Coordinates of C-alpha atoms in Angstrom, one line a residue:
M1 CA 8.6 -16.4 22.2
H2 CA 9.2 -17.7 18.7
S3 CA 10.3 -15.4 15.9
F4 CA 8.4 -15.7 12.6
S5 CA 10.5 -13.1 10.7
A6 CA 11.4 -15.5 7.9
E7 CA 7.8 -16.6 7.4
I8 CA 6.5 -13.0 7.4
L9 CA 9.2 -12.0 4.8
L10 CA 8.3 -14.9 2.6
I11 CA 4.6 -13.9 2.8
T12 CA 5.5 -10.3 1.9
I13 CA 7.7 -11.3 -1.1
L14 CA 5.2 -13.8 -2.6
S15 CA 2.3 -11.4 -2.0
L16 CA 4.2 -8.7 -3.9
V17 CA 4.9 -11.0 -6.8
I18 CA 1.2 -12.0 -7.0
L19 CA -0.1 -8.5 -6.7
S20 CA 2.4 -7.0 -9.1
D21 CA 1.6 -9.6 -11.8
A22 CA -2.1 -9.2 -11.3
L23 CA -1.9 -5.4 -11.5
A24 CA 0.5 -5.5 -14.5
S25 CA -1.9 -7.7 -16.3
R26 CA -4.9 -5.4 -15.6
L27 CA -3.0 -2.2 -16.4
K28 CA -1.1 -3.7 -19.4
V29 CA 2.3 -2.4 -18.0
P30 CA 5.5 -4.3 -17.1
S31 CA 5.4 -5.9 -13.7
V32 CA 8.9 -4.6 -12.8
F33 CA 7.5 -1.1 -12.5
I34 CA 4.9 -2.1 -9.9
L35 CA 7.3 -4.4 -8.2
L36 CA 9.9 -1.7 -7.7
I37 CA 7.4 0.8 -6.4
G38 CA 5.7 -1.8 -4.2
S39 CA 9.0 -2.9 -2.7
Y40 CA 9.9 0.7 -1.8
L41 CA 6.5 1.5 -0.3
V42 CA 6.4 -1.7 1.7
Y43 CA 9.9 -1.4 3.0
T44 CA 9.5 2.3 3.9
Y45 CA 6.0 2.4 5.3
F46 CA 5.2 -1.1 6.4
K47 CA 8.3 -2.2 8.4
A48 CA 6.4 -5.0 10.0
A49 CA 6.1 -6.8 6.7
V50 CA 10.0 -6.9 6.4
P51 CA 11.0 -7.9 10.0
I52 CA 14.6 -8.9 8.9
D53 CA 17.2 -6.2 9.1
L54 CA 18.4 -6.2 5.5
A55 CA 21.0 -3.5 6.3
Q56 CA 22.7 -5.8 8.8
N57 CA 22.5 -8.8 6.5
F58 CA 22.9 -7.0 3.2
T59 CA 25.9 -8.9 1.9
T60 CA 24.5 -12.3 2.9
V61 CA 21.2 -11.6 1.2
I62 CA 22.8 -10.4 -2.0
L63 CA 25.3 -13.3 -2.2
F64 CA 22.3 -15.7 -1.7
C65 CA 20.4 -14.1 -4.6
I66 CA 23.2 -13.9 -7.2
P67 CA 23.2 -17.6 -8.3
L68 CA 19.4 -17.8 -8.6
I69 CA 19.2 -14.7 -10.8
F70 CA 22.0 -15.7 -13.2
M71 CA 20.9 -19.4 -13.4
G72 CA 17.5 -18.5 -14.7
D73 CA 19.0 -16.2 -17.4
A74 CA 21.7 -18.8 -18.5
L75 CA 19.2 -21.6 -18.8
H76 CA 17.1 -19.7 -21.4
L77 CA 20.0 -19.6 -23.8
H78 CA 20.2 -22.5 -26.3
F79 CA 23.6 -23.5 -27.5
K80 CA 22.5 -23.4 -31.2
D81 CA 21.4 -19.8 -30.7
I82 CA 24.7 -18.9 -29.0
N83 CA 26.6 -20.6 -31.8
R84 CA 24.6 -18.9 -34.5
H85 CA 24.9 -15.4 -33.0
A86 CA 28.4 -16.0 -31.3
W87 CA 30.1 -13.0 -32.9
S88 CA 27.2 -10.7 -32.3
I89 CA 26.9 -11.6 -28.7
F90 CA 30.7 -11.4 -28.3
Y91 CA 30.7 -7.9 -29.7
L92 CA 27.8 -6.7 -27.6
A93 CA 28.9 -8.4 -24.4
V94 CA 32.7 -8.0 -24.4
I95 CA 34.0 -5.5 -27.0
S96 CA 31.1 -3.0 -26.7
V97 CA 31.2 -3.1 -22.9
A98 CA 35.0 -2.7 -22.8
L99 CA 34.9 0.2 -25.2
S100 CA 32.0 1.9 -23.4
I101 CA 33.8 1.7 -20.0
A102 CA 36.9 3.2 -21.7
V103 CA 34.9 6.0 -23.3
G104 CA 33.2 6.7 -19.9
A105 CA 36.5 6.7 -18.1
S106 CA 37.9 9.2 -20.6
L107 CA 35.5 11.7 -19.3
K108 CA 37.9 12.0 -16.3
Y109 CA 39.7 14.6 -18.4
F110 CA 36.6 16.8 -18.3
N111 CA 36.5 16.5 -14.5
I112 CA 32.7 15.7 -14.6
F113 CA 32.8 14.0 -11.2
K114 CA 35.0 16.1 -9.0
G115 CA 37.5 14.4 -6.8
L116 CA 37.5 11.1 -8.7
G117 CA 40.7 9.6 -10.1
L118 CA 40.9 7.7 -13.4
G119 CA 40.5 4.3 -11.7
A120 CA 37.3 5.5 -9.9
Y121 CA 35.9 6.4 -13.4
V122 CA 36.6 2.9 -14.6
A123 CA 34.9 1.4 -11.6
L124 CA 31.9 3.8 -11.8
F125 CA 31.3 3.1 -15.4
A126 CA 31.8 -0.7 -15.0
I127 CA 29.1 -0.6 -12.3
N128 CA 26.7 1.4 -14.4
M129 CA 27.2 -0.5 -17.7
A130 CA 26.0 -3.8 -16.3
T131 CA 22.5 -4.6 -17.5
D132 CA 19.8 -6.6 -15.8
A133 CA 18.1 -9.4 -17.7
V134 CA 15.2 -9.8 -15.3
S135 CA 14.1 -6.2 -15.7
V136 CA 14.6 -6.4 -19.5
Q137 CA 12.6 -9.6 -19.8
S138 CA 9.8 -8.2 -17.6
V139 CA 9.4 -5.3 -20.0
L140 CA 9.8 -7.1 -23.3
S141 CA 7.5 -10.0 -22.3
R142 CA 4.6 -7.6 -22.6
F143 CA 5.3 -7.0 -26.3
K144 CA 4.4 -9.4 -29.1
G145 CA 6.2 -9.9 -32.3
I146 CA 9.8 -9.4 -31.2
S147 CA 11.7 -12.2 -32.9
H148 CA 13.5 -15.0 -31.3
D149 CA 16.8 -13.7 -32.6
I150 CA 16.6 -10.3 -30.9
K151 CA 15.6 -12.0 -27.6
V152 CA 18.8 -14.1 -28.0
L153 CA 20.9 -11.0 -28.5
I154 CA 19.4 -9.3 -25.5
E155 CA 19.7 -12.3 -23.2
G156 CA 23.2 -13.2 -24.4
E157 CA 24.4 -9.6 -24.2
S158 CA 23.0 -9.2 -20.6
L159 CA 24.8 -12.3 -19.3
G160 CA 28.1 -11.6 -21.1
N161 CA 27.8 -7.9 -20.3
D162 CA 27.5 -8.7 -16.6
A163 CA 30.6 -11.0 -16.7
T164 CA 32.7 -8.4 -18.5
A165 CA 31.6 -5.6 -16.1
V166 CA 32.4 -7.8 -13.1
I167 CA 35.9 -8.5 -14.3
A168 CA 36.5 -4.9 -15.3
F169 CA 35.3 -3.7 -11.9
F170 CA 37.0 -6.3 -9.5
F171 CA 40.3 -6.8 -11.4
I172 CA 40.9 -3.3 -12.9
G173 CA 38.6 -0.5 -11.6
L174 CA 38.4 -1.4 -7.9
P175 CA 42.2 -2.0 -7.3
W176 CA 43.0 1.1 -9.4
M177 CA 40.5 3.2 -7.5
L178 CA 41.7 2.1 -4.1
S179 CA 45.4 2.2 -4.7
G180 CA 45.5 5.2 -7.0
N181 CA 47.7 3.6 -9.6
I182 CA 47.8 0.4 -11.6
N183 CA 50.1 -1.5 -14.0
A184 CA 48.1 -1.6 -17.2
S185 CA 49.8 -4.7 -18.6
S186 CA 49.5 -6.6 -15.4
A187 CA 45.9 -5.6 -15.0
A188 CA 45.1 -6.7 -18.6
L189 CA 46.9 -10.1 -18.0
D190 CA 45.1 -10.6 -14.8
A191 CA 41.7 -9.9 -16.4
L192 CA 42.6 -12.4 -19.2
R193 CA 43.7 -14.9 -16.6
V194 CA 40.4 -14.6 -14.7
F195 CA 38.4 -14.9 -17.9
A196 CA 40.3 -18.1 -19.0
L197 CA 40.3 -19.8 -15.6
S198 CA 36.6 -19.0 -15.0
T199 CA 35.7 -20.4 -18.4
L200 CA 37.8 -23.5 -17.9
I201 CA 36.4 -24.2 -14.4
G202 CA 32.8 -23.5 -15.6
I203 CA 33.2 -26.0 -18.5
V204 CA 34.6 -28.7 -16.2
L205 CA 31.8 -28.2 -13.7
G206 CA 29.3 -28.1 -16.4
Y207 CA 30.4 -31.5 -17.7
G208 CA 30.4 -32.9 -14.2
F209 CA 26.8 -31.9 -13.5
Y210 CA 25.8 -32.9 -17.0
M211 CA 27.0 -36.5 -16.3
L212 CA 25.5 -36.4 -12.8
M213 CA 22.1 -35.6 -14.3
K214 CA 22.2 -38.9 -16.2
L215 CA 21.9 -40.8 -12.8
F216 CA 18.3 -39.7 -12.2
S217 CA 15.3 -38.9 -14.3
D218 CA 12.8 -36.7 -12.5
K219 CA 12.2 -33.0 -13.1
R220 CA 12.5 -32.0 -9.5
G221 CA 15.9 -33.6 -9.1
E222 CA 17.2 -32.0 -12.3
L223 CA 16.0 -28.6 -11.2
F224 CA 17.7 -29.0 -7.9
A225 CA 20.9 -30.2 -9.7
F226 CA 21.0 -26.9 -11.7
I227 CA 20.5 -24.9 -8.5
V228 CA 23.3 -26.8 -6.7
E229 CA 25.5 -26.3 -9.8
A230 CA 24.8 -22.6 -9.9
Y231 CA 25.8 -22.1 -6.2
A232 CA 28.8 -24.5 -6.5
A233 CA 30.1 -22.7 -9.5
Y234 CA 29.7 -19.3 -8.0
L235 CA 31.3 -20.3 -4.7
L236 CA 34.2 -22.2 -6.3
G237 CA 34.9 -19.3 -8.7
E238 CA 35.0 -16.8 -5.8
E239 CA 37.1 -19.1 -3.6
L240 CA 39.7 -19.5 -6.4
H241 CA 39.8 -15.7 -6.8
V242 CA 38.4 -15.7 -10.3
S243 CA 34.9 -14.5 -11.4
G244 CA 32.2 -16.5 -9.7
I245 CA 29.5 -15.0 -12.0
L246 CA 31.4 -15.9 -15.2
T247 CA 32.1 -19.5 -13.8
L248 CA 28.4 -19.9 -13.0
I249 CA 27.3 -18.7 -16.4
V250 CA 29.7 -20.9 -18.3
A251 CA 28.8 -24.0 -16.1
I252 CA 25.1 -23.6 -16.7
V253 CA 25.4 -22.8 -20.4
A254 CA 27.9 -25.8 -20.8
T255 CA 25.5 -28.3 -19.1
K256 CA 22.6 -27.0 -21.1
A257 CA 24.6 -27.2 -24.4
W258 CA 25.4 -30.9 -23.9
I259 CA 21.8 -31.6 -22.9
D260 CA 20.5 -29.7 -26.0
D261 CA 22.9 -31.7 -28.2
D262 CA 21.7 -35.0 -26.7
L263 CA 18.1 -34.1 -27.3
D264 CA 18.9 -33.1 -31.0
I265 CA 20.6 -36.4 -31.5
Q266 CA 17.6 -38.4 -30.1
S267 CA 15.2 -36.4 -32.3
S268 CA 17.2 -36.4 -35.5
K269 CA 19.0 -39.8 -35.2
K270 CA 22.3 -38.3 -35.9
T271 CA 25.4 -40.6 -36.3
K272 CA 27.3 -40.9 -33.0
N273 CA 30.9 -39.9 -32.8
F274 CA 33.7 -40.4 -30.2
L275 CA 32.8 -37.3 -28.2
R276 CA 29.2 -38.3 -27.9
T277 CA 30.2 -41.8 -26.9
I278 CA 32.4 -40.6 -24.0
R279 CA 29.5 -38.4 -22.9
L280 CA 27.3 -41.6 -22.7
G281 CA 25.0 -40.1 -25.3
D282 CA 22.6 -43.1 -25.2
I283 CA 21.7 -42.3 -21.6
K284 CA 19.2 -39.4 -21.4
S285 CA 20.1 -36.5 -19.1
T286 CA 16.6 -35.1 -19.3
S287 CA 13.7 -34.6 -21.7
K288 CA 12.2 -31.6 -23.5
E289 CA 9.1 -31.7 -21.3
R290 CA 11.2 -31.7 -18.1
L291 CA 13.3 -28.9 -19.4
E292 CA 10.2 -26.7 -19.9
Y293 CA 9.4 -27.3 -16.2
I294 CA 13.0 -26.4 -15.2
Y295 CA 12.8 -23.2 -17.3
E296 CA 9.6 -22.1 -15.7
M297 CA 10.7 -22.9 -12.1
A298 CA 14.2 -21.3 -12.7
K299 CA 12.5 -18.1 -14.0
E300 CA 10.3 -18.0 -10.9
F301 CA 13.3 -18.5 -8.5
G302 CA 15.1 -15.7 -10.3
Y303 CA 12.1 -13.5 -10.1
I304 CA 11.7 -14.0 -6.4
A305 CA 15.5 -13.3 -5.9
S306 CA 15.1 -10.1 -7.8
V307 CA 12.2 -9.1 -5.5
I308 CA 14.6 -9.6 -2.6
I309 CA 17.2 -7.4 -4.4
F310 CA 14.5 -4.7 -4.8
F311 CA 14.0 -4.8 -1.1
A312 CA 17.7 -4.4 -0.7
L313 CA 17.5 -1.4 -3.1
A314 CA 14.7 0.1 -1.0
E315 CA 16.9 -0.2 2.0
M316 CA 19.6 1.8 0.2
V317 CA 17.3 4.5 -1.2
D318 CA 17.7 7.8 0.6
L319 CA 15.6 10.5 -1.1
K320 CA 17.6 13.3 0.5
L321 CA 20.8 11.7 -0.7
L322 CA 19.5 11.2 -4.2
F323 CA 18.4 14.8 -4.3
E324 CA 21.8 15.9 -3.1
Y325 CA 23.5 14.1 -6.0
K326 CA 20.8 14.7 -8.5
T327 CA 23.2 16.4 -10.9
E328 CA 25.7 13.5 -10.9
I329 CA 22.9 11.0 -11.3
L330 CA 21.4 12.8 -14.3
I331 CA 24.9 13.2 -15.9
M332 CA 25.7 9.5 -15.4
F333 CA 22.3 8.5 -16.8
I334 CA 22.5 10.7 -19.8
V335 CA 26.1 9.8 -20.5
T336 CA 25.6 6.0 -20.2
T337 CA 22.5 6.3 -22.4
I338 CA 24.4 8.2 -25.1
I339 CA 27.3 5.7 -24.9
R340 CA 24.9 2.8 -25.2
A341 CA 23.1 4.4 -28.2
L342 CA 26.3 5.0 -30.0
S343 CA 27.6 1.5 -29.2
M344 CA 24.4 -0.1 -30.6
A345 CA 24.5 2.2 -33.6
K346 CA 28.0 0.9 -34.3
F347 CA 26.8 -2.6 -33.9
A348 CA 23.9 -2.0 -36.3
L349 CA 26.3 -0.5 -38.9
I350 CA 28.8 -3.4 -38.6
G351 CA 25.9 -5.8 -39.0
S352 CA 24.9 -4.2 -42.3
K353 CA 28.4 -4.8 -43.7
I354 CA 29.7 -8.0 -42.1
N355 CA 27.8 -11.3 -42.5
A356 CA 29.1 -12.7 -39.1
I357 CA 27.2 -10.0 -37.2
M358 CA 23.4 -10.0 -37.2
P359 CA 21.8 -7.1 -39.1
V360 CA 19.3 -5.4 -36.8
G361 CA 18.4 -2.2 -38.6
K362 CA 17.0 1.0 -37.1
E363 CA 14.3 -0.6 -35.1
G364 CA 16.7 -3.2 -33.7
W365 CA 19.1 -0.4 -32.7
F366 CA 16.2 1.3 -30.8
I367 CA 15.2 -1.8 -28.9
L368 CA 18.8 -2.8 -28.1
T369 CA 19.5 0.7 -26.8
F370 CA 16.6 0.9 -24.5
S371 CA 16.9 -2.7 -23.3
G372 CA 20.0 -1.7 -21.4
M373 CA 18.2 -1.4 -18.0
K374 CA 20.3 -1.7 -14.9
G375 CA 19.4 -3.7 -11.8
A376 CA 20.7 -6.3 -9.4
L377 CA 24.3 -6.5 -10.4
S378 CA 24.9 -2.8 -10.3
I379 CA 23.6 -2.7 -6.7
I380 CA 25.7 -5.7 -5.8
L381 CA 28.9 -4.2 -7.3
V382 CA 28.5 -0.8 -5.7
H383 CA 27.9 -2.5 -2.3
M384 CA 31.3 -4.3 -2.6
I385 CA 33.2 -1.0 -2.4
P386 CA 34.8 -0.7 1.0
N387 CA 33.1 1.6 3.5
S388 CA 36.5 3.4 4.0
Y389 CA 36.4 4.7 0.4
P390 CA 35.6 8.4 0.7
H391 CA 33.4 8.6 -2.3
K392 CA 31.3 5.5 -1.6
E393 CA 28.2 7.6 -0.7
M394 CA 28.3 9.3 -4.1
F395 CA 28.9 6.0 -5.9
E396 CA 25.8 4.5 -4.2
A397 CA 23.6 7.5 -4.8
V398 CA 24.6 7.7 -8.5
T399 CA 24.2 3.9 -9.0
I400 CA 20.7 3.7 -7.3
G401 CA 19.6 6.8 -9.2
V402 CA 20.7 5.3 -12.6
V403 CA 19.1 1.9 -11.8
I404 CA 15.7 3.6 -11.0
L405 CA 15.9 5.9 -14.0
S406 CA 16.9 3.2 -16.4
I407 CA 14.1 0.9 -15.4
F408 CA 11.4 3.6 -15.6
V409 CA 12.7 5.7 -18.5
Y410 CA 13.9 2.9 -20.7
G411 CA 11.0 0.7 -19.8
I412 CA 8.4 3.4 -20.4
T413 CA 10.0 4.3 -23.7
L414 CA 9.8 0.7 -25.0
W415 CA 6.2 0.3 -23.6
T416 CA 5.1 3.6 -25.1
Y417 CA 6.6 2.7 -28.5
F418 CA 5.0 -0.7 -28.7
T419 CA 1.7 0.3 -27.2
F420 CA 1.0 3.4 -29.1
F421 CA 3.2 3.6 -32.1
K422 CA 3.4 0.1 -33.4
K423 CA 0.3 -1.6 -34.8
E424 CA -0.3 -5.2 -33.6
E425 CA 0.0 -6.6 -37.1
D426 CA 3.3 -4.7 -37.7
K427 CA 5.1 -6.0 -34.7
K428 CA 7.1 -8.7 -36.5
L429 CA 10.7 -7.6 -36.2
F430 CA 13.9 -8.9 -37.9
R431 CA 12.2 -11.3 -40.3

């Protein structure tokens, strides 16, 4: 008797995507709400629709999804936008996240989460400071009038934020939590080493795949080349004991940056220089039309990967456990929201005084604060904690609770604001 488990799961996933998009369009709500609820209901009450044991294959499923999710996000960033908002993105994605984790860890002295050491606080806040670009884009795509610049900040912050959170978790928080002590200077140097090596490997891989894409000129081949690059960068980064996610992000952004530069040269007839010559600038790597196709397909792949992650989340959801840790969940959600609000307020204040930082104003502060939804990466990180760790159950319950609350509370807050309090003609932000 043949097993059709894979085919049934694919039908379930694609059906959920179709139905959630259709219902979201009818109800005028973000599709991520319906997708999250639908994934839980299907996984809990229609087991036949998910015939693969996700609990047994949890790690494999998650590791398969990571490159697809981050590839789609990285491809949407243009190098010119990154260059124009470099300091703003750096502050939001690196400085702000590091300070937020440090502030969260300082709560150890108030003994909010009983039984946890300082390293465990660092790990817990690193997990719950990682944002999810897929959930954010699902919500923000429903609102008109949000400027290109604020979308760049949100996308750039989400990608960089994730890389910073991963490094803080794996190379500082997790070792400290498991061993009970850490050498601060060694940990800081190790984090810098990981950041530098991941970036270097990503740039080299990005250049290699950029040159490879000059060998063919069809959109399907180029899309598959980006997918192969994403998986290769992630695997190589992990095998070399650096950050696979940061390596992946840098590789995709680097390839895309050189492609964008080529397209700009071809459209503006800029004078060639030595660097453009050694890049074989006269040979096209792709075209704007083919890039649009790649964007759309990458977005769909990332969306489907997110649905699979939501199924994984549904497998982890235990309502009794969430109720048992309801106090810890609410504390973590409120604390992380306050920390993010203060961090974004500081960013807005700096932007009003320093030219290198984008001025966003009060409305920008509001949107940036509530665009900090958690999602796939938080689930991935908490799953990486060894089962032998005595507080893993609490970590999982708190993280799952914060992910669910952030998606619904932040998403509903933004949806309510734009739907009922902003007139259509006034929705032009950050002119």
